[in-house]
Amino acid sequence: MPVLSWAAAPDRPRRYAIYKKLTTLGAAPDNDVVLEGPGIVPYHAVVMFDGRDFNLREVSREGEIAQNGRKRRQFRLHHSDRVGLGDVTIDFSAYDEYAGQPCAGAPSPGEDRLIQGLTRLHDFSKALMGKSAVEELLPALLDSVVALTQADKGFLLMFEDGKPVVRGSRNLGPGDSPLIAAGGDPARLVSDSILKQVVERREPVLVADALHDSAFSTAQSVIDLKLCSVMVVPLLEEGNLLGVLYLGNDRVANLFDENHLRILTVFAAQASLILQKARLVERFRQDRDKYKQQVEVQTFGDLVGSSPAMLDVFARVRKVAPTDVSVMILGETGTGKELIAREIHRRSNRTKGPFVAINCGAIPETLMESELFGHVRGAFTGAVATHLGKFQAAAGGTIFLDEVGELPLSLQVKLLRVLQDRVVVKVGDTRPEKIDVRVLAATNKLLEEEVRTGRFREDLYYRLNVVTIGLPPLRERGEDIVTIANYFLKKHREELSTTVAGFAPEALAAIRRFEWPGNVRQLENRIKKAMVMCEGTLLGATDLDLAAQDLAPVVPLAQAKEDFQRRYVLEVLERNGGNRTQTAKDLGVDPRTIFRYLEKEDAEERSGQV
């Protein structure tokens, strides 16, 4: 600490420790340094600290100032400078050469320790906040508290499976180091009696003079370790004991006191918060790595999943992809039908050819024929040039007819002829053109019902539906939904430049319970919106707009079982074309069971519940 020294009288030397950014000097009694003598004006000069140097400058032109005998108005102070203010000569020292002597204006020992403690706490927090790994935090924590308390020994013990394990130590003796290297037995390094009290009470313990403390002087561990002074402070996480900081002094001249304990307790509280943050980040990294591995294992091209239903889909894709047969992909909106089509194309012999997709429900009926088969110039108003259709554009590759159930009957007839003859005729032309394409189709409609009602041609249905691949809705894919959610989180994190690191537990529970009528597409959009709007690092249920009333209710197990059985019976009945006897035989039940489910279904339809 810089010091000003001067002689108020031959027998009265004075010293002042500079501890403020601005120190005033002069004859007035409200100055920091009050000077007496000829030539001293009430407010003579100030010493200013600019963050690097101490500078002295005049306050009043009436007062004379000199630096090493040379008159100056302002100058930078150097170590051993002699400053003349009037007839008073002041020596400036950049550091306190007489630390044992009292200085005017210097903080008291207690205040000085508090200032040091707060400074170290700030430096400690700053250093630790820059470290995210627990293994980096622990040694930095121990170094800080040992330096602050000037302890002879320091230990950091963390509780793992309920047992204390030494995770760090400082200033050990020759006989202690091998023990730490071998894994550390805290019973041989610390006082088990003192440690036991902290563990039981979850409160700090100070033993200022262990050899004379009535509570511990007879403890065998205190006697064996020759302890003079001990402080032990718990590291807590919501009342749970994470570990303890254990500091010991072996010298009678360096005993701990209550001030040491207060400072250490503040350090421990701050350290606990930072450790909690580090442990949380570490858990998320582990979860991220786990989900990353799951995604890698469960990835099938651009598709993610490992539920039995999806594994069956992947198996069918592997089988049909190398062939040239037409495939009908069925599934609700947003289940990924186009992704399946692209994966079939990617795994086929046509992978080097184009993949052309067209949404049959998004183009007006008057333009659909031209979009599919092309047109020649002048074929209709606005046809100013010959235009190739999607079938010609897909030559040598694959055409994907999405929402094929939306095609009008007039176009269904023309599409059937294309599939049968493998030729197309442009609108306004009469010349057939051969095509070489593989046809994949998809719909979210029940085409069998459309065929029965006459809205879809039966011959076209069988021509398109050589092989069927049915995609399950998201709500029936079990834990796939969590894997997919984490996949989308990772996928969009860099794109959106967000700090979101994962999902809160209640968010994952809500994701599992929500019905997701829009399936994977709805889930992705909801996660993207939440990542944009979220102000924290974890997505909660409210961020995903999943209110309690939106979630599917939890029904009793018996009811869930009954609902599943009814759906399954009706599904098998549909497969058997409504043949109740065959359905009962396939399911291994009495025919009356089938009648019971049908009667219940009819009753619900009449009551308007279905």
Coordinates of C-alpha atoms in Angstrom, one line a residue:
M1 CA 0.0 0.0 0.0
P2 CA 1.5 3.5 -1.0
V3 CA 2.5 5.7 2.0
L4 CA 3.1 9.4 2.6
S5 CA 5.6 10.2 5.4
W6 CA 6.4 13.6 6.9
A7 CA 7.5 15.2 10.2
A8 CA 4.9 17.2 11.9
A9 CA 7.6 18.1 14.4
P10 CA 11.1 16.8 15.0
D11 CA 9.7 14.3 17.6
R12 CA 6.4 13.6 15.8
P13 CA 6.9 11.6 12.5
R14 CA 3.6 11.0 10.7
R15 CA 2.6 8.4 8.0
Y16 CA -0.5 8.1 5.9
A17 CA -1.5 5.0 3.8
I18 CA -3.2 5.9 0.6
Y19 CA -6.2 3.7 0.2
K20 CA -8.6 5.9 -1.8
K21 CA -8.6 7.1 -5.4
L22 CA -8.6 10.7 -4.3
T23 CA -6.6 11.9 -1.3
T24 CA -6.6 15.6 -0.2
L25 CA -3.8 17.5 1.5
G26 CA -3.9 20.9 3.1
A27 CA -4.3 22.9 6.4
A28 CA -8.1 22.6 6.6
P29 CA -9.2 19.9 9.1
D30 CA -11.4 18.1 6.6
N31 CA -8.5 17.1 4.4
D32 CA -7.4 13.4 4.4
V33 CA -3.8 14.6 5.3
V34 CA -3.8 17.7 7.5
L35 CA -0.5 19.6 7.3
E36 CA 0.8 22.4 9.5
G37 CA 3.5 25.0 8.7
P38 CA 4.3 28.1 6.7
G39 CA 3.2 28.1 3.1
I40 CA 0.4 25.5 3.6
V41 CA -2.9 26.7 2.3
P42 CA -6.3 25.3 3.4
Y43 CA -6.7 23.1 0.3
H44 CA -3.2 22.7 -1.1
A45 CA -3.0 19.5 -3.3
V46 CA -4.6 16.2 -4.2
V47 CA -3.2 12.8 -4.9
M48 CA -5.2 11.0 -7.6
F49 CA -5.0 7.3 -8.6
D50 CA -5.9 6.7 -12.3
G51 CA -5.9 2.9 -12.1
R52 CA -2.2 2.6 -12.8
D53 CA -0.3 5.6 -11.4
F54 CA -0.5 8.1 -8.5
N55 CA -0.5 11.7 -9.6
L56 CA -0.2 14.9 -7.5
R57 CA -1.6 18.2 -8.6
E58 CA -2.3 21.6 -7.1
V59 CA -5.7 22.7 -5.9
S60 CA -4.9 26.4 -5.2
R61 CA -2.3 28.5 -7.0
E62 CA -1.5 30.1 -3.7
G63 CA 0.2 27.0 -2.5
E64 CA 3.7 26.1 -3.8
I65 CA 4.4 22.5 -4.9
A66 CA 7.9 21.0 -5.7
Q67 CA 9.0 17.5 -6.8
N68 CA 12.5 16.7 -5.7
G69 CA 13.3 20.4 -5.3
R70 CA 11.8 21.4 -8.7
K71 CA 8.7 23.5 -8.7
R72 CA 5.7 21.8 -10.4
R73 CA 2.0 22.2 -10.7
Q74 CA 1.2 18.5 -11.3
F75 CA 3.3 15.4 -11.8
R76 CA 3.3 11.6 -11.5
L77 CA 4.6 10.3 -8.2
H78 CA 7.5 7.8 -8.3
H79 CA 8.9 5.7 -5.5
S80 CA 11.2 7.8 -3.1
D81 CA 9.9 11.1 -4.5
R82 CA 10.3 14.1 -2.1
V83 CA 7.3 16.4 -2.4
G84 CA 7.5 20.0 -1.1
L85 CA 4.2 21.5 0.0
G86 CA 5.1 25.0 1.4
D87 CA 7.8 24.4 4.0
V88 CA 6.7 20.8 4.6
T89 CA 8.6 17.9 2.9
I90 CA 6.7 14.7 2.3
D91 CA 8.3 11.4 1.2
F92 CA 6.3 9.2 -1.2
S93 CA 6.8 5.4 -1.0
A94 CA 5.1 3.1 -3.6
Y95 CA 4.8 0.4 -0.9
D96 CA 4.7 0.3 2.8
E97 CA 8.3 -0.3 4.1
Y98 CA 7.1 -0.1 7.7
A99 CA 4.0 -2.3 7.6
G100 CA 4.2 -2.8 11.4
Q101 CA 3.7 0.9 12.1
P102 CA 0.3 2.5 12.2
C103 CA -0.6 4.9 9.4
A104 CA -3.0 7.8 9.6
G105 CA -6.1 7.1 7.4
A106 CA -5.3 3.4 6.9
P107 CA -8.2 1.0 7.6
S108 CA -8.2 -0.9 10.8
P109 CA -7.0 -4.6 10.8
G110 CA -10.6 -5.7 10.8
E111 CA -11.5 -3.4 7.9
D112 CA -8.4 -4.3 6.0
R113 CA -9.3 -8.0 6.3
L114 CA -12.9 -7.3 5.2
I115 CA -11.6 -5.3 2.1
Q116 CA -9.2 -8.2 1.3
G117 CA -12.0 -10.7 1.8
L118 CA -14.4 -8.9 -0.5
T119 CA -11.7 -8.3 -3.1
R120 CA -10.8 -12.0 -3.1
L121 CA -14.4 -13.0 -3.2
H122 CA -14.8 -10.9 -6.3
D123 CA -11.7 -12.3 -7.9
F124 CA -12.7 -15.8 -6.8
S125 CA -16.2 -15.5 -8.3
K126 CA -14.8 -14.0 -11.6
A127 CA -12.3 -16.8 -11.9
L128 CA -14.8 -19.6 -11.2
M129 CA -17.5 -18.2 -13.4
G130 CA -15.1 -18.6 -16.3
K131 CA -14.8 -22.3 -15.6
S132 CA -17.7 -24.7 -16.5
A133 CA -16.1 -28.1 -15.6
V134 CA -16.4 -29.2 -12.0
E135 CA -12.8 -30.6 -12.2
E136 CA -11.5 -27.1 -13.0
L137 CA -13.6 -25.4 -10.3
L138 CA -12.5 -27.6 -7.3
P139 CA -8.7 -26.7 -7.3
A140 CA -9.4 -23.0 -7.9
L141 CA -11.9 -23.0 -5.0
L142 CA -9.4 -24.6 -2.6
D143 CA -6.5 -22.3 -3.7
S144 CA -8.7 -19.2 -3.0
V145 CA -9.8 -20.1 0.5
V146 CA -6.3 -21.3 1.6
A147 CA -4.7 -18.1 0.4
L148 CA -7.4 -16.0 2.1
T149 CA -7.3 -17.7 5.5
Q150 CA -3.6 -18.4 5.4
A151 CA -4.3 -22.0 6.5
D152 CA -1.5 -24.5 7.0
K153 CA -3.6 -27.2 5.3
G154 CA -6.7 -27.3 3.2
F155 CA -8.9 -30.1 2.0
L156 CA -12.0 -30.2 -0.2
L157 CA -14.1 -33.3 0.4
M158 CA -17.1 -34.2 -1.9
F159 CA -19.7 -36.7 -0.9
E160 CA -20.1 -39.5 -3.4
D161 CA -22.6 -42.2 -2.6
G162 CA -22.9 -40.8 0.9
K163 CA -19.2 -41.1 1.6
P164 CA -16.7 -38.2 1.9
V165 CA -13.9 -38.4 -0.8
V166 CA -10.9 -36.1 -0.9
R167 CA -11.1 -34.2 -4.2
G168 CA -8.4 -31.7 -3.5
S169 CA -5.7 -30.9 -0.9
R170 CA -3.1 -28.2 -0.3
N171 CA 0.1 -27.9 1.8
L172 CA 0.3 -31.6 2.8
G173 CA 3.1 -33.1 4.7
P174 CA 5.4 -35.7 3.1
G175 CA 3.4 -38.6 4.7
D176 CA 0.1 -37.3 3.4
S177 CA 0.7 -37.0 -0.3
P178 CA 0.9 -40.7 -1.0
L179 CA -2.4 -41.2 0.7
I180 CA -4.1 -38.6 -1.5
A181 CA -2.5 -40.1 -4.6
A182 CA -4.0 -43.5 -3.6
G183 CA -7.5 -42.1 -3.5
G184 CA -7.5 -40.5 -0.1
D185 CA -9.0 -41.7 3.2
P186 CA -10.5 -38.6 4.9
A187 CA -10.5 -40.4 8.2
R188 CA -6.7 -40.3 8.2
L189 CA -6.4 -36.7 7.0
V190 CA -9.0 -34.8 8.9
S191 CA -10.6 -34.9 12.3
D192 CA -13.5 -37.3 12.0
S193 CA -15.2 -35.9 15.1
I194 CA -15.3 -32.3 13.7
L195 CA -16.3 -33.6 10.3
K196 CA -19.1 -35.6 11.8
Q197 CA -20.6 -32.5 13.5
V198 CA -20.7 -30.6 10.3
V199 CA -22.3 -33.5 8.4
E200 CA -25.0 -33.9 11.0
R201 CA -25.8 -30.2 11.6
R202 CA -25.2 -28.8 8.1
E203 CA -23.6 -25.8 9.8
P204 CA -20.0 -24.3 9.9
V205 CA -17.8 -25.3 12.8
L206 CA -14.9 -23.2 14.2
V207 CA -12.5 -24.8 16.7
A208 CA -10.3 -21.8 17.5
D209 CA -8.0 -23.9 19.9
A210 CA -8.7 -27.6 19.3
L211 CA -6.3 -28.8 22.0
H212 CA -8.1 -26.8 24.7
D213 CA -11.6 -26.9 23.4
S214 CA -13.8 -29.0 25.8
A215 CA -15.8 -30.5 22.9
F216 CA -12.9 -31.8 20.9
S217 CA -9.7 -31.8 23.1
T218 CA -10.2 -35.5 24.0
A219 CA -11.1 -36.6 20.5
Q220 CA -8.5 -39.1 19.3
S221 CA -8.4 -37.6 15.8
V222 CA -7.6 -34.1 17.2
I223 CA -4.8 -35.6 19.4
D224 CA -3.3 -37.7 16.6
L225 CA -3.3 -34.9 14.0
K226 CA -2.0 -32.3 16.6
L227 CA -4.6 -29.8 15.5
C228 CA -4.4 -26.3 16.9
S229 CA -7.2 -24.6 14.9
V230 CA -9.8 -25.9 12.5
M231 CA -12.6 -24.5 10.3
V232 CA -15.0 -26.7 8.4
V233 CA -17.8 -25.2 6.2
P234 CA -20.4 -27.2 4.4
L235 CA -21.2 -26.8 0.6
L236 CA -24.9 -27.1 0.3
E237 CA -27.4 -27.5 -2.6
E238 CA -31.0 -26.9 -1.5
G239 CA -30.2 -28.4 1.9
N240 CA -28.3 -31.4 0.5
L241 CA -24.7 -31.7 1.4
L242 CA -22.4 -31.6 -1.6
G243 CA -19.1 -31.5 0.3
V244 CA -17.1 -29.6 2.9
L245 CA -14.2 -27.2 2.9
Y246 CA -11.8 -28.2 5.7
L247 CA -9.0 -25.9 6.8
G248 CA -6.5 -26.5 9.6
N249 CA -3.7 -24.6 11.3
D250 CA -0.9 -26.4 13.3
R251 CA 0.5 -23.2 14.9
V252 CA -0.7 -21.7 18.1
A253 CA 0.4 -18.3 16.7
N254 CA -2.0 -18.5 13.8
L255 CA -5.3 -19.5 15.3
F256 CA -8.6 -19.0 13.3
D257 CA -11.2 -16.6 14.6
E258 CA -14.8 -15.6 13.9
N259 CA -13.8 -13.2 11.1
H260 CA -12.1 -16.1 9.3
L261 CA -15.2 -18.2 9.7
R262 CA -17.5 -15.5 8.4
I263 CA -15.4 -14.9 5.3
L264 CA -15.1 -18.6 4.6
T265 CA -18.9 -19.1 5.0
V266 CA -19.5 -16.4 2.4
F267 CA -17.0 -18.0 0.1
A268 CA -18.6 -21.4 0.6
A269 CA -22.1 -20.0 -0.2
Q270 CA -20.8 -18.5 -3.4
A271 CA -18.9 -21.6 -4.3
S272 CA -22.0 -23.8 -3.8
L273 CA -24.0 -21.7 -6.3
I274 CA -21.2 -21.9 -8.8
L275 CA -20.7 -25.6 -8.3
Q276 CA -24.5 -26.1 -8.7
K277 CA -24.3 -24.3 -12.0
A278 CA -21.2 -26.4 -13.1
R279 CA -22.9 -29.7 -12.1
L280 CA -26.1 -28.6 -14.0
V281 CA -24.1 -27.8 -17.1
E282 CA -22.2 -31.1 -16.7
R283 CA -25.5 -33.1 -16.5
F284 CA -26.8 -31.3 -19.6
R285 CA -23.6 -32.2 -21.5
Q286 CA -23.9 -35.8 -20.4
D287 CA -27.6 -35.8 -21.5
R288 CA -26.6 -34.1 -24.8
D289 CA -24.0 -36.7 -25.5
K290 CA -26.4 -39.4 -24.6
Y291 CA -29.1 -38.1 -26.8
K292 CA -26.5 -37.5 -29.6
Q293 CA -25.5 -41.2 -29.4
Q294 CA -29.1 -42.2 -29.4
V295 CA -29.9 -40.1 -32.4
E296 CA -26.8 -41.5 -34.2
V297 CA -28.0 -45.1 -33.4
Q298 CA -31.6 -44.3 -34.2
T299 CA -31.1 -42.3 -37.4
F300 CA -32.3 -43.7 -40.7
G301 CA -31.3 -41.2 -43.3
D302 CA -33.1 -38.0 -42.3
L303 CA -35.5 -40.1 -40.1
V304 CA -35.2 -40.5 -36.4
G305 CA -36.8 -43.3 -34.3
S306 CA -36.4 -46.6 -32.6
S307 CA -39.9 -47.6 -31.7
P308 CA -41.1 -51.0 -33.0
A309 CA -43.5 -49.3 -35.5
M310 CA -40.7 -47.2 -37.0
L311 CA -38.2 -50.1 -37.1
D312 CA -40.8 -52.0 -39.1
V313 CA -41.1 -49.0 -41.5
F314 CA -37.3 -48.8 -41.9
A315 CA -37.2 -52.6 -42.6
R316 CA -39.9 -52.2 -45.4
V317 CA -38.0 -49.2 -46.9
R318 CA -34.8 -51.3 -47.1
K319 CA -36.7 -54.1 -48.9
V320 CA -38.6 -52.0 -51.4
A321 CA -36.0 -49.3 -52.2
P322 CA -33.8 -51.4 -54.6
T323 CA -36.8 -52.5 -56.6
D324 CA -38.9 -50.4 -59.1
V325 CA -42.3 -51.1 -57.6
S326 CA -44.8 -48.4 -56.8
V327 CA -45.2 -47.6 -53.1
M328 CA -48.1 -46.1 -51.3
I329 CA -47.1 -44.2 -48.1
L330 CA -49.9 -43.7 -45.6
G331 CA -50.0 -41.5 -42.6
E332 CA -51.4 -38.5 -40.9
T333 CA -50.3 -35.0 -41.8
G334 CA -46.8 -34.2 -40.5
T335 CA -45.7 -37.8 -40.0
G336 CA -42.8 -37.5 -42.6
K337 CA -44.2 -39.2 -45.7
E338 CA -42.0 -37.1 -48.0
L339 CA -38.9 -38.0 -46.0
I340 CA -39.8 -41.7 -46.4
A341 CA -40.2 -41.1 -50.2
R342 CA -36.8 -39.4 -50.4
E343 CA -35.2 -42.2 -48.4
I344 CA -36.6 -44.8 -50.8
H345 CA -35.2 -42.8 -53.7
R346 CA -31.8 -42.3 -52.0
R347 CA -31.5 -46.1 -51.4
S348 CA -32.7 -47.1 -54.9
N349 CA -30.9 -47.6 -58.2
R350 CA -32.2 -44.3 -59.3
T351 CA -30.4 -42.2 -56.7
K352 CA -28.4 -40.4 -59.3
G353 CA -31.6 -39.3 -61.1
P354 CA -33.9 -36.5 -60.0
F355 CA -36.4 -36.7 -57.2
V356 CA -39.5 -34.6 -58.1
A357 CA -42.3 -34.0 -55.6
I358 CA -45.7 -32.5 -56.4
N359 CA -48.5 -31.8 -54.0
C360 CA -51.7 -32.9 -55.7
G361 CA -53.9 -31.0 -53.3
A362 CA -52.1 -27.6 -53.7
I363 CA -52.6 -27.0 -57.5
P364 CA -55.9 -26.0 -59.0
E365 CA -57.6 -28.7 -61.0
T366 CA -57.4 -26.7 -64.2
L367 CA -53.6 -26.5 -64.0
M368 CA -52.9 -30.0 -62.6
E369 CA -52.8 -31.8 -65.9
S370 CA -50.3 -29.4 -67.3
E371 CA -48.2 -29.6 -64.2
L372 CA -48.1 -33.4 -64.4
F373 CA -47.8 -34.0 -68.1
G374 CA -46.7 -30.6 -69.6
H375 CA -48.2 -28.6 -72.4
V376 CA -47.3 -27.3 -75.8
R377 CA -47.3 -23.7 -76.9
G378 CA -50.8 -22.4 -77.6
A379 CA -52.5 -25.3 -75.8
F380 CA -54.5 -22.7 -73.8
T381 CA -54.6 -19.1 -73.0
G382 CA -51.3 -18.1 -71.4
A383 CA -49.4 -21.1 -72.8
V384 CA -46.7 -19.0 -74.6
A385 CA -44.1 -21.7 -74.6
T386 CA -43.9 -25.5 -74.5
H387 CA -43.6 -26.7 -70.9
L388 CA -42.3 -30.0 -69.5
G389 CA -44.4 -31.7 -66.9
K390 CA -43.3 -33.3 -63.6
F391 CA -43.2 -36.8 -65.2
Q392 CA -40.7 -35.6 -67.9
A393 CA -38.7 -33.7 -65.3
A394 CA -38.3 -36.9 -63.2
A395 CA -37.0 -38.9 -66.1
G396 CA -34.5 -41.5 -64.9
G397 CA -35.5 -40.8 -61.3
T398 CA -38.5 -40.8 -59.0
I399 CA -41.7 -38.8 -58.9
F400 CA -43.5 -38.4 -55.6
L401 CA -47.3 -37.7 -55.8
D402 CA -48.1 -36.3 -52.4
E403 CA -51.8 -36.2 -51.3
V404 CA -52.7 -38.3 -54.3
G405 CA -56.2 -38.8 -52.8
E406 CA -57.0 -35.2 -53.8
L407 CA -56.7 -35.9 -57.6
P408 CA -60.0 -35.4 -59.4
L409 CA -61.5 -38.4 -61.2
S410 CA -60.8 -37.0 -64.6
L411 CA -57.1 -36.8 -63.9
Q412 CA -57.1 -40.2 -62.2
V413 CA -58.0 -41.8 -65.5
K414 CA -55.1 -40.1 -67.3
L415 CA -52.7 -40.9 -64.5
L416 CA -53.8 -44.6 -64.7
R417 CA -53.0 -44.6 -68.5
V418 CA -49.5 -43.1 -67.8
L419 CA -48.8 -45.8 -65.2
Q420 CA -50.0 -48.6 -67.5
D421 CA -48.4 -47.5 -70.8
R422 CA -45.4 -45.5 -69.4
V423 CA -46.1 -42.7 -71.8
V424 CA -47.4 -39.1 -71.4
V425 CA -49.1 -36.8 -73.8
K426 CA -48.7 -33.0 -73.3
V427 CA -51.8 -30.9 -73.1
G428 CA -52.5 -29.7 -76.6
D429 CA -50.4 -32.4 -78.2
T430 CA -51.2 -35.8 -79.7
R431 CA -47.7 -37.4 -79.6
P432 CA -47.0 -39.8 -76.8
E433 CA -43.6 -39.5 -75.0
K434 CA -42.1 -42.5 -73.3
I435 CA -41.1 -42.0 -69.7
D436 CA -38.8 -43.9 -67.3
V437 CA -39.8 -42.9 -63.8
R438 CA -40.6 -44.7 -60.5
V439 CA -43.8 -43.6 -58.9
L440 CA -44.2 -43.1 -55.2
A441 CA -47.5 -41.8 -53.7
A442 CA -48.7 -40.6 -50.3
T443 CA -52.0 -39.7 -48.7
N444 CA -53.5 -39.1 -45.3
K445 CA -56.9 -40.4 -46.5
L446 CA -58.3 -43.9 -46.1
L447 CA -58.2 -44.8 -49.9
E448 CA -60.2 -48.0 -49.3
E449 CA -63.1 -45.9 -48.1
E450 CA -62.6 -43.5 -51.0
V451 CA -62.7 -46.4 -53.4
R452 CA -65.9 -47.7 -51.8
T453 CA -67.6 -44.3 -52.1
G454 CA -66.5 -43.9 -55.7
R455 CA -64.2 -40.9 -55.1
F456 CA -61.1 -42.8 -56.1
R457 CA -60.7 -45.3 -58.9
E458 CA -60.1 -48.9 -57.7
D459 CA -57.8 -49.8 -60.6
L460 CA -55.6 -46.7 -59.9
Y461 CA -55.5 -47.6 -56.3
Y462 CA -54.1 -51.1 -57.0
R463 CA -51.7 -49.7 -59.5
L464 CA -50.2 -47.3 -57.0
N465 CA -50.5 -49.5 -54.0
V466 CA -48.2 -52.4 -54.9
V467 CA -46.5 -52.0 -51.5
T468 CA -47.9 -50.1 -48.6
I469 CA -45.8 -48.3 -45.9
G470 CA -47.9 -47.0 -43.0
L471 CA -46.3 -44.3 -40.8
P472 CA -47.5 -44.3 -37.2
P473 CA -48.6 -40.9 -35.6
L474 CA -46.2 -39.3 -33.2
R475 CA -48.4 -40.1 -30.2
E476 CA -47.9 -43.8 -30.8
R477 CA -44.1 -43.8 -31.1
G478 CA -43.3 -43.9 -27.4
E479 CA -39.9 -42.4 -26.4
D480 CA -39.1 -41.5 -30.0
I481 CA -40.8 -38.2 -29.3
V482 CA -38.1 -37.2 -26.8
T483 CA -35.3 -38.3 -29.1
I484 CA -36.9 -36.3 -32.0
A485 CA -37.4 -33.2 -29.7
N486 CA -33.7 -33.3 -28.7
Y487 CA -32.8 -33.8 -32.4
F488 CA -34.7 -30.6 -33.4
L489 CA -33.2 -28.7 -30.5
K490 CA -29.7 -29.5 -31.6
K491 CA -30.5 -28.9 -35.3
H492 CA -31.9 -25.4 -34.8
R493 CA -29.6 -24.1 -31.9
E494 CA -26.9 -22.8 -34.2
E495 CA -29.4 -21.6 -36.9
L496 CA -31.2 -19.5 -34.3
S497 CA -28.1 -18.4 -32.3
T498 CA -29.8 -19.3 -29.1
T499 CA -28.5 -20.1 -25.6
V500 CA -31.2 -22.8 -25.0
A501 CA -29.4 -25.9 -23.8
G502 CA -32.2 -28.4 -23.2
F503 CA -35.7 -29.2 -21.9
A504 CA -36.9 -28.8 -18.3
P505 CA -38.2 -32.1 -16.9
E506 CA -41.8 -30.8 -16.9
A507 CA -41.5 -29.8 -20.6
L508 CA -40.5 -33.4 -21.5
A509 CA -43.4 -34.7 -19.5
A510 CA -45.7 -32.4 -21.3
I511 CA -44.3 -33.3 -24.7
R512 CA -45.0 -37.0 -23.9
R513 CA -48.6 -36.4 -22.9
F514 CA -49.6 -34.0 -25.7
E515 CA -51.5 -35.6 -28.6
W516 CA -49.6 -33.7 -31.4
P517 CA -52.3 -33.7 -34.0
G518 CA -49.8 -32.2 -36.4
N519 CA -47.3 -34.8 -35.6
V520 CA -43.5 -34.3 -36.2
R521 CA -44.1 -31.1 -38.2
Q522 CA -46.0 -29.5 -35.4
L523 CA -43.4 -30.6 -32.8
E524 CA -40.6 -29.0 -34.9
N525 CA -42.4 -25.8 -35.3
R526 CA -43.4 -25.6 -31.7
I527 CA -39.8 -26.1 -30.6
K528 CA -38.4 -23.5 -33.0
K529 CA -40.9 -20.9 -31.7
A530 CA -40.0 -21.8 -28.1
M531 CA -36.3 -21.4 -28.8
V532 CA -36.8 -18.0 -30.2
M533 CA -39.0 -16.7 -27.4
C534 CA -37.4 -18.5 -24.4
E535 CA -35.3 -16.2 -22.2
G536 CA -33.6 -18.9 -20.2
T537 CA -31.4 -21.9 -20.9
L538 CA -34.1 -24.5 -20.5
L539 CA -37.4 -24.8 -22.4
G540 CA -40.3 -25.1 -20.1
A541 CA -43.9 -26.4 -20.8
T542 CA -45.2 -22.8 -21.1
D543 CA -42.5 -22.0 -23.6
L544 CA -43.9 -24.8 -25.8
D545 CA -47.5 -23.5 -25.2
L546 CA -48.4 -26.8 -23.6
A547 CA -50.9 -25.8 -20.9
A548 CA -52.4 -28.4 -18.6
Q549 CA -55.8 -28.3 -20.4
D550 CA -54.1 -29.1 -23.7
L551 CA -52.6 -32.3 -22.5
A552 CA -54.2 -35.7 -23.0
P553 CA -55.8 -36.7 -19.7
V554 CA -54.4 -39.6 -17.8
V555 CA -57.0 -42.3 -17.7
P556 CA -57.1 -45.4 -15.4
L557 CA -55.2 -48.4 -16.6
A558 CA -58.3 -50.4 -17.0
Q559 CA -59.9 -47.8 -19.3
A560 CA -56.7 -47.5 -21.3
K561 CA -56.6 -51.2 -21.8
E562 CA -60.3 -51.3 -22.8
D563 CA -59.8 -48.5 -25.3
F564 CA -56.8 -50.2 -26.9
Q565 CA -58.6 -53.5 -27.2
R566 CA -61.6 -51.9 -28.9
R567 CA -59.4 -50.1 -31.4
Y568 CA -57.5 -53.3 -32.2
V569 CA -60.7 -55.3 -32.6
L570 CA -62.1 -52.8 -35.0
E571 CA -58.8 -52.7 -36.9
V572 CA -58.7 -56.5 -37.4
L573 CA -62.4 -56.4 -38.3
E574 CA -61.7 -53.9 -41.0
R575 CA -58.8 -56.1 -42.3
N576 CA -61.2 -59.0 -42.6
G577 CA -63.7 -56.9 -44.5
G578 CA -66.3 -56.9 -41.7
N579 CA -66.2 -60.7 -41.3
R580 CA -67.0 -61.1 -37.6
T581 CA -66.4 -64.9 -37.4
Q582 CA -63.0 -64.7 -39.0
T583 CA -62.1 -61.7 -36.7
A584 CA -63.0 -63.7 -33.6
K585 CA -61.0 -66.6 -34.9
D586 CA -57.9 -64.5 -35.6
L587 CA -58.1 -62.9 -32.2
G588 CA -58.7 -66.1 -30.4
V589 CA -61.9 -64.8 -28.7
D590 CA -65.6 -65.7 -28.5
P591 CA -67.6 -64.1 -31.4
R592 CA -69.8 -62.5 -28.8
T593 CA -66.8 -60.3 -27.8
I594 CA -66.7 -58.9 -31.3
F595 CA -70.5 -58.2 -31.1
R596 CA -70.0 -56.4 -27.7
Y597 CA -67.4 -54.0 -29.2
L598 CA -69.6 -53.4 -32.2
E599 CA -72.6 -52.6 -30.1
K600 CA -70.6 -50.2 -28.0
E601 CA -69.3 -48.5 -31.1
D602 CA -72.9 -48.1 -32.5
A603 CA -74.1 -46.8 -29.2
E604 CA -71.4 -44.1 -29.1
E605 CA -72.1 -43.1 -32.7
R606 CA -75.8 -42.7 -32.0
S607 CA -75.1 -40.6 -28.9
G608 CA -72.8 -38.4 -30.9
Q609 CA -69.6 -39.2 -29.0
V610 CA -67.8 -40.6 -32.0

